[in-house]
Amino acid sequence: METPLAPGSLTGIRALVTGSSRGIGADTAKFLAAAGAKVVINFRNKEPRALKIVAGIEQDGGEAFAVGADLTDPASVEAMFQQVQERWGGLDLLVLNASGGMESGLGEDYAMKLNRDAQVNVLTAAEKVLVEGSRVVFVTSHQAHFIKTTPTMPEYEAVALSKRAGEDALRERIPGLTEKGVEFVVVSGDMIEGTITATLLERVNPGAIQSRRDDAGRLYKVDEFAAEVAQAAVDPIPEDHTRYVGDVSGFTR
C-alpha cells in the first residue's frame, strides 16, 4: 500500500521500533522512513531480516540501522539505547511493537516477562534518550485491551492478560512522561491477518481467525494496521490516550 504519511513530514525524527525485523513492526518502520524519519530496526534473533529492512530503507534514500536486543534482558536493552545515543544523540519516537507469548518452549511466565516486564524496562531505559516533545506508541490488540470486560479465546487469554498488564503498567507512567514533555498513546487493533500470533492461534485452534473475521466483518492486514501505527506517531492523541483501529462494538468497555 502507499505510505500513509506525507514524504518529508518526519524529517529529523529519530525513531526506534521494537520487533521490527518482520510483520507490523517492519512495515511501521518502512512507513516512518518513507516520511523522512531515521529508524532503528530492533530484532531479537532475526538479524538477516533486520538487515534486509535496513537495506531497503537505504535503497529508497532513507537512513536506518539494526540493533539486536533481547527485550527481556535489561542489560541488552540498555546497550541498545546506548547505541542510539552514541549514533543519533537521542530519540524522538519509540514504538513498543514487540510482543509474544504464543511461542512454545519459552516458559510459562514468558508472556508476562515480555508483554509487561520488558515493556516497562524498555520505557525506563528509553527515558534516558527520549527528548522533550517525543512520543511513545504502545501497540496492543482489542482482545488484550478489553480482556477485563470481554473474554477472549482460551488459547490467547494468557497473552491478552499479559499485554493488558503491560498496558496498565505503562499507563501508570503517563504523569511522569508528561512532566518530561513525552507523549504516550496506545494503538489497539483486532486480530491482524498474517501476523505470527494469528498463525499460531490458527495452529492450535483451527478456524479461530475465520470465526473472528466473521464476527468483526473484516480484519486488517499487516500493512494496513502498520499504517495506523505510523499515523499514531503524528496524529493528535485522544483524551484517553487510546487510538482504536477498526470496529470495537463487540467489546465491552
C-alpha positions as YAML, in Angstrom:
chain: A
units: angstrom
residues:
- id: 1
  name: MET
  ca: [0.00, 0.00, 0.00]
- id: 2
  name: GLU
  ca: [1.02, 3.64, -0.37]
- id: 3
  name: THR
  ca: [2.83, 5.29, 2.52]
- id: 4
  name: PRO
  ca: [0.27, 6.84, 4.90]
- id: 5
  name: LEU
  ca: [2.47, 9.81, 5.85]
- id: 6
  name: ALA
  ca: [3.50, 12.68, 3.62]
- id: 7
  name: PRO
  ca: [7.08, 12.43, 2.32]
- id: 8
  name: GLY
  ca: [9.33, 14.63, 4.40]
- id: 9
  name: SER
  ca: [6.78, 15.03, 7.21]
- id: 10
  name: LEU
  ca: [9.07, 13.20, 9.66]
- id: 11
  name: THR
  ca: [12.39, 14.62, 8.52]
- id: 12
  name: GLY
  ca: [14.67, 14.95, 11.53]
- id: 13
  name: ILE
  ca: [12.71, 12.46, 13.62]
- id: 14
  name: ARG
  ca: [14.75, 9.68, 15.20]
- id: 15
  name: ALA
  ca: [12.62, 6.57, 15.77]
- id: 16
  name: LEU
  ca: [13.04, 3.10, 17.22]
- id: 17
  name: VAL
  ca: [10.53, 0.32, 16.58]
- id: 18
  name: THR
  ca: [10.83, -2.78, 18.74]
- id: 19
  name: GLY
  ca: [10.36, -6.11, 16.98]
- id: 20
  name: SER
  ca: [10.72, -4.51, 13.57]
- id: 21
  name: SER
  ca: [12.51, -7.22, 11.59]
- id: 22
  name: ARG
  ca: [9.17, -8.52, 10.30]
- id: 23
  name: GLY
  ca: [5.42, -8.06, 10.33]
- id: 24
  name: ILE
  ca: [3.74, -4.96, 11.72]
- id: 25
  name: GLY
  ca: [7.00, -3.60, 13.13]
- id: 26
  name: ALA
  ca: [8.81, -3.87, 9.82]
- id: 27
  name: ASP
  ca: [6.04, -2.17, 7.86]
- id: 28
  name: THR
  ca: [5.72, 0.55, 10.51]
- id: 29
  name: ALA
  ca: [9.45, 1.24, 10.28]
- id: 30
  name: LYS
  ca: [9.25, 1.44, 6.48]
- id: 31
  name: PHE
  ca: [6.36, 3.91, 6.62]
- id: 32
  name: LEU
  ca: [8.21, 6.10, 9.13]
- id: 33
  name: ALA
  ca: [11.35, 6.02, 6.99]
- id: 34
  name: ALA
  ca: [9.38, 6.87, 3.85]
- id: 35
  name: ALA
  ca: [8.18, 10.00, 5.66]
- id: 36
  name: GLY
  ca: [11.78, 11.01, 6.38]
- id: 37
  name: ALA
  ca: [12.42, 9.55, 9.83]
- id: 38
  name: LYS
  ca: [15.70, 7.86, 10.73]
- id: 39
  name: VAL
  ca: [14.76, 4.45, 12.08]
- id: 40
  name: VAL
  ca: [16.36, 1.86, 14.36]
- id: 41
  name: ILE
  ca: [15.33, -1.66, 13.37]
- id: 42
  name: ASN
  ca: [15.27, -3.77, 16.53]
- id: 43
  name: PHE
  ca: [15.41, -7.57, 16.39]
- id: 44
  name: ARG
  ca: [15.98, -10.39, 18.81]
- id: 45
  name: ASN
  ca: [17.42, -13.16, 16.63]
- id: 46
  name: LYS
  ca: [16.39, -12.37, 13.04]
- id: 47
  name: GLU
  ca: [19.43, -10.31, 12.03]
- id: 48
  name: PRO
  ca: [19.31, -11.15, 8.30]
- id: 49
  name: ARG
  ca: [15.71, -9.96, 8.14]
- id: 50
  name: ALA
  ca: [16.57, -6.78, 10.05]
- id: 51
  name: LEU
  ca: [19.49, -6.02, 7.75]
- id: 52
  name: LYS
  ca: [17.24, -6.56, 4.73]
- id: 53
  name: ILE
  ca: [14.81, -3.96, 6.13]
- id: 54
  name: VAL
  ca: [17.70, -1.53, 6.65]
- id: 55
  name: ALA
  ca: [18.98, -2.13, 3.12]
- id: 56
  name: GLY
  ca: [15.54, -1.47, 1.67]
- id: 57
  name: ILE
  ca: [15.20, 1.80, 3.57]
- id: 58
  name: GLU
  ca: [18.65, 2.91, 2.49]
- id: 59
  name: GLN
  ca: [17.96, 1.95, -1.12]
- id: 60
  name: ASP
  ca: [14.93, 4.26, -1.02]
- id: 61
  name: GLY
  ca: [17.10, 7.11, 0.25]
- id: 62
  name: GLY
  ca: [16.36, 6.76, 3.96]
- id: 63
  name: GLU
  ca: [18.56, 6.20, 6.99]
- id: 64
  name: ALA
  ca: [18.39, 3.24, 9.35]
- id: 65
  name: PHE
  ca: [20.48, 0.80, 11.32]
- id: 66
  name: ALA
  ca: [19.73, -2.52, 13.03]
- id: 67
  name: VAL
  ca: [20.29, -3.35, 16.68]
- id: 68
  name: GLY
  ca: [19.85, -6.79, 18.19]
- id: 69
  name: ALA
  ca: [18.44, -6.81, 21.72]
- id: 70
  name: ASP
  ca: [16.60, -9.29, 23.89]
- id: 71
  name: LEU
  ca: [13.94, -7.06, 25.43]
- id: 72
  name: THR
  ca: [13.63, -9.36, 28.44]
- id: 73
  name: ASP
  ca: [17.31, -8.69, 29.27]
- id: 74
  name: PRO
  ca: [17.76, -5.23, 30.86]
- id: 75
  name: ALA
  ca: [21.47, -5.14, 30.02]
- id: 76
  name: SER
  ca: [20.74, -5.86, 26.38]
- id: 77
  name: VAL
  ca: [18.12, -3.09, 26.31]
- id: 78
  name: GLU
  ca: [20.49, -0.60, 27.93]
- id: 79
  name: ALA
  ca: [23.13, -1.40, 25.31]
- id: 80
  name: MET
  ca: [20.62, -0.80, 22.53]
- id: 81
  name: PHE
  ca: [19.72, 2.68, 23.73]
- id: 82
  name: GLN
  ca: [23.36, 3.47, 24.35]
- id: 83
  name: GLN
  ca: [23.98, 2.81, 20.65]
- id: 84
  name: VAL
  ca: [21.10, 5.12, 19.78]
- id: 85
  name: GLN
  ca: [22.55, 7.86, 21.97]
- id: 86
  name: GLU
  ca: [26.03, 7.46, 20.53]
- id: 87
  name: ARG
  ca: [24.87, 7.48, 16.89]
- id: 88
  name: TRP
  ca: [22.00, 9.94, 16.94]
- id: 89
  name: GLY
  ca: [22.21, 11.78, 20.27]
- id: 90
  name: GLY
  ca: [18.66, 10.98, 21.32]
- id: 91
  name: LEU
  ca: [15.27, 9.67, 20.27]
- id: 92
  name: ASP
  ca: [12.03, 11.37, 19.22]
- id: 93
  name: LEU
  ca: [9.77, 8.35, 18.76]
- id: 94
  name: LEU
  ca: [9.58, 4.95, 20.43]
- id: 95
  name: VAL
  ca: [7.15, 2.37, 19.08]
- id: 96
  name: LEU
  ca: [6.65, -0.51, 21.51]
- id: 97
  name: ASN
  ca: [5.54, -3.10, 18.98]
- id: 98
  name: ALA
  ca: [7.31, -6.31, 20.08]
- id: 99
  name: SER
  ca: [5.14, -8.85, 21.87]
- id: 100
  name: GLY
  ca: [4.66, -12.58, 22.11]
- id: 101
  name: GLY
  ca: [3.68, -15.43, 24.36]
- id: 102
  name: MET
  ca: [2.14, -17.92, 21.94]
- id: 103
  name: GLU
  ca: [5.53, -19.47, 21.22]
- id: 104
  name: SER
  ca: [6.36, -22.85, 22.76]
- id: 105
  name: GLY
  ca: [9.35, -23.74, 24.90]
- id: 106
  name: LEU
  ca: [9.97, -20.29, 26.42]
- id: 107
  name: GLY
  ca: [8.48, -20.94, 29.86]
- id: 108
  name: GLU
  ca: [5.04, -20.39, 31.37]
- id: 109
  name: ASP
  ca: [5.89, -16.87, 32.51]
- id: 110
  name: TYR
  ca: [7.39, -15.71, 29.21]
- id: 111
  name: ALA
  ca: [4.28, -13.81, 28.11]
- id: 112
  name: MET
  ca: [4.31, -11.71, 31.27]
- id: 113
  name: LYS
  ca: [8.08, -11.21, 31.06]
- id: 114
  name: LEU
  ca: [7.85, -9.88, 27.52]
- id: 115
  name: ASN
  ca: [4.48, -8.15, 27.42]
- id: 116
  name: ARG
  ca: [4.62, -6.48, 30.84]
- id: 117
  name: ASP
  ca: [8.06, -6.51, 32.45]
- id: 118
  name: ALA
  ca: [10.07, -5.93, 29.28]
- id: 119
  name: GLN
  ca: [7.79, -3.10, 28.10]
- id: 120
  name: VAL
  ca: [8.31, -1.26, 31.38]
- id: 121
  name: ASN
  ca: [12.07, -1.90, 31.29]
- id: 122
  name: VAL
  ca: [12.32, -0.68, 27.69]
- id: 123
  name: LEU
  ca: [10.47, 2.52, 28.53]
- id: 124
  name: THR
  ca: [12.64, 3.10, 31.60]
- id: 125
  name: ALA
  ca: [15.81, 2.74, 29.54]
- id: 126
  name: ALA
  ca: [14.37, 4.83, 26.72]
- id: 127
  name: GLU
  ca: [13.57, 7.75, 29.01]
- id: 128
  name: LYS
  ca: [17.30, 8.47, 29.16]
- id: 129
  name: VAL
  ca: [17.36, 9.23, 25.42]
- id: 130
  name: LEU
  ca: [13.81, 10.45, 24.69]
- id: 131
  name: VAL
  ca: [13.88, 14.21, 24.18]
- id: 132
  name: GLU
  ca: [11.25, 16.76, 25.11]
- id: 133
  name: GLY
  ca: [8.42, 16.65, 22.59]
- id: 134
  name: SER
  ca: [8.94, 12.95, 21.84]
- id: 135
  name: ARG
  ca: [6.24, 10.30, 21.74]
- id: 136
  name: VAL
  ca: [5.81, 6.68, 22.87]
- id: 137
  name: VAL
  ca: [3.38, 4.41, 20.98]
- id: 138
  name: PHE
  ca: [2.32, 1.10, 22.53]
- id: 139
  name: VAL
  ca: [0.77, -1.48, 20.20]
- id: 140
  name: THR
  ca: [-1.85, -3.91, 21.50]
- id: 141
  name: SER
  ca: [-4.96, -5.83, 20.48]
- id: 142
  name: HIS
  ca: [-8.64, -5.32, 21.27]
- id: 143
  name: GLN
  ca: [-8.61, -8.81, 22.79]
- id: 144
  name: ALA
  ca: [-5.97, -7.65, 25.28]
- id: 145
  name: HIS
  ca: [-7.18, -4.09, 25.79]
- id: 146
  name: PHE
  ca: [-10.73, -5.25, 26.63]
- id: 147
  name: ILE
  ca: [-9.78, -8.50, 28.42]
- id: 148
  name: LYS
  ca: [-11.09, -7.23, 31.77]
- id: 149
  name: THR
  ca: [-14.62, -6.93, 30.39]
- id: 150
  name: THR
  ca: [-14.74, -9.17, 27.31]
- id: 151
  name: PRO
  ca: [-13.45, -12.78, 27.35]
- id: 152
  name: THR
  ca: [-11.23, -13.91, 24.51]
- id: 153
  name: MET
  ca: [-10.44, -17.33, 23.08]
- id: 154
  name: PRO
  ca: [-8.79, -19.56, 25.72]
- id: 155
  name: GLU
  ca: [-5.63, -20.07, 23.66]
- id: 156
  name: TYR
  ca: [-4.97, -16.32, 23.68]
- id: 157
  name: GLU
  ca: [-6.09, -15.49, 27.22]
- id: 158
  name: ALA
  ca: [-2.66, -15.65, 28.89]
- id: 159
  name: VAL
  ca: [-1.18, -13.38, 26.22]
- id: 160
  name: ALA
  ca: [-4.13, -10.98, 26.43]
- id: 161
  name: LEU
  ca: [-3.82, -10.74, 30.21]
- id: 162
  name: SER
  ca: [-0.08, -10.11, 29.99]
- id: 163
  name: LYS
  ca: [-0.48, -7.42, 27.33]
- id: 164
  name: ARG
  ca: [-3.18, -5.69, 29.36]
- id: 165
  name: ALA
  ca: [-0.89, -5.85, 32.40]
- id: 166
  name: GLY
  ca: [1.81, -4.22, 30.28]
- id: 167
  name: GLU
  ca: [-0.56, -1.53, 29.07]
- id: 168
  name: ASP
  ca: [-1.68, -0.79, 32.63]
- id: 169
  name: ALA
  ca: [1.91, -0.56, 33.85]
- id: 170
  name: LEU
  ca: [2.80, 1.83, 31.04]
- id: 171
  name: ARG
  ca: [-0.27, 3.98, 31.63]
- id: 172
  name: GLU
  ca: [0.87, 4.47, 35.20]
- id: 173
  name: ARG
  ca: [3.91, 6.23, 33.76]
- id: 174
  name: ILE
  ca: [1.88, 8.83, 31.84]
- id: 175
  name: PRO
  ca: [2.06, 11.56, 34.52]
- id: 176
  name: GLY
  ca: [5.83, 11.22, 34.77]
- id: 177
  name: LEU
  ca: [6.22, 11.18, 31.00]
- id: 178
  name: THR
  ca: [4.02, 14.25, 30.68]
- id: 179
  name: GLU
  ca: [6.21, 16.13, 33.14]
- id: 180
  name: LYS
  ca: [9.17, 15.40, 30.87]
- id: 181
  name: GLY
  ca: [7.31, 16.50, 27.76]
- id: 182
  name: VAL
  ca: [6.89, 12.95, 26.41]
- id: 183
  name: GLU
  ca: [3.54, 11.94, 24.92]
- id: 184
  name: PHE
  ca: [2.03, 8.46, 25.17]
- id: 185
  name: VAL
  ca: [-0.62, 6.69, 23.12]
- id: 186
  name: VAL
  ca: [-1.95, 3.13, 22.86]
- id: 187
  name: VAL
  ca: [-2.90, 1.74, 19.43]
- id: 188
  name: SER
  ca: [-5.42, -1.10, 19.78]
- id: 189
  name: GLY
  ca: [-6.48, -3.28, 16.86]
- id: 190
  name: ASP
  ca: [-8.30, -6.54, 16.25]
- id: 191
  name: MET
  ca: [-6.59, -9.75, 15.23]
- id: 192
  name: ILE
  ca: [-4.36, -8.95, 12.26]
- id: 193
  name: GLU
  ca: [-4.26, -11.16, 9.18]
- id: 194
  name: GLY
  ca: [-0.80, -12.58, 8.55]
- id: 195
  name: THR
  ca: [0.83, -11.97, 11.93]
- id: 196
  name: ILE
  ca: [2.72, -14.68, 13.81]
- id: 197
  name: THR
  ca: [0.13, -14.50, 16.61]
- id: 198
  name: ALA
  ca: [-2.73, -15.14, 14.18]
- id: 199
  name: THR
  ca: [-0.78, -18.00, 12.61]
- id: 200
  name: LEU
  ca: [-0.09, -19.64, 15.97]
- id: 201
  name: LEU
  ca: [-3.69, -19.19, 17.08]
- id: 202
  name: GLU
  ca: [-4.91, -20.84, 13.92]
- id: 203
  name: ARG
  ca: [-2.50, -23.70, 14.50]
- id: 204
  name: VAL
  ca: [-3.82, -24.51, 17.98]
- id: 205
  name: ASN
  ca: [-7.43, -23.59, 17.20]
- id: 206
  name: PRO
  ca: [-8.20, -24.18, 13.51]
- id: 207
  name: GLY
  ca: [-10.91, -21.82, 12.32]
- id: 208
  name: ALA
  ca: [-10.27, -19.24, 15.02]
- id: 209
  name: ILE
  ca: [-9.25, -16.48, 12.63]
- id: 210
  name: GLN
  ca: [-12.17, -17.10, 10.25]
- id: 211
  name: SER
  ca: [-14.52, -17.02, 13.21]
- id: 212
  name: ARG
  ca: [-13.10, -13.69, 14.37]
- id: 213
  name: ARG
  ca: [-13.26, -12.38, 10.80]
- id: 214
  name: ASP
  ca: [-16.93, -13.32, 10.61]
- id: 215
  name: ASP
  ca: [-17.69, -11.59, 13.92]
- id: 216
  name: ALA
  ca: [-15.76, -8.42, 13.06]
- id: 217
  name: GLY
  ca: [-16.82, -8.18, 9.44]
- id: 218
  name: ARG
  ca: [-13.21, -7.78, 8.34]
- id: 219
  name: LEU
  ca: [-9.74, -7.99, 9.80]
- id: 220
  name: TYR
  ca: [-6.92, -5.59, 8.99]
- id: 221
  name: LYS
  ca: [-3.90, -6.85, 7.09]
- id: 222
  name: VAL
  ca: [-0.37, -6.29, 8.39]
- id: 223
  name: ASP
  ca: [0.42, -3.26, 6.23]
- id: 224
  name: GLU
  ca: [-2.99, -1.68, 6.91]
- id: 225
  name: PHE
  ca: [-2.54, -1.87, 10.65]
- id: 226
  name: ALA
  ca: [1.09, -0.73, 10.42]
- id: 227
  name: ALA
  ca: [-0.15, 2.36, 8.58]
- id: 228
  name: GLU
  ca: [-2.37, 3.14, 11.58]
- id: 229
  name: VAL
  ca: [0.55, 2.69, 13.96]
- id: 230
  name: ALA
  ca: [2.67, 5.03, 11.87]
- id: 231
  name: GLN
  ca: [-0.17, 7.56, 11.77]
- id: 232
  name: ALA
  ca: [-0.39, 7.40, 15.57]
- id: 233
  name: ALA
  ca: [3.12, 8.83, 15.66]
- id: 234
  name: VAL
  ca: [1.85, 12.16, 14.36]
- id: 235
  name: ASP
  ca: [-1.91, 12.45, 14.93]
- id: 236
  name: PRO
  ca: [-3.33, 14.28, 17.97]
- id: 237
  name: ILE
  ca: [-3.57, 11.94, 20.96]
- id: 238
  name: PRO
  ca: [-7.12, 11.13, 22.15]
- id: 239
  name: GLU
  ca: [-8.06, 12.24, 25.64]
- id: 240
  name: ASP
  ca: [-7.98, 8.65, 26.90]
- id: 241
  name: HIS
  ca: [-4.60, 8.05, 25.20]
- id: 242
  name: THR
  ca: [-6.15, 5.27, 23.09]
- id: 243
  name: ARG
  ca: [-6.39, 5.01, 19.30]
- id: 244
  name: TYR
  ca: [-8.82, 2.29, 18.23]
- id: 245
  name: VAL
  ca: [-8.30, 0.67, 14.84]
- id: 246
  name: GLY
  ca: [-11.39, -0.96, 13.41]
- id: 247
  name: ASP
  ca: [-14.73, -1.78, 14.99]
- id: 248
  name: VAL
  ca: [-14.94, -2.22, 18.78]
- id: 249
  name: SER
  ca: [-18.71, -2.62, 19.04]
- id: 250
  name: GLY
  ca: [-18.32, -6.27, 20.02]
- id: 251
  name: PHE
  ca: [-16.25, -5.38, 23.06]
- id: 252
  name: THR
  ca: [-17.50, -4.13, 26.43]
- id: 253
  name: ARG
  ca: [-15.75, -1.01, 27.67]
...
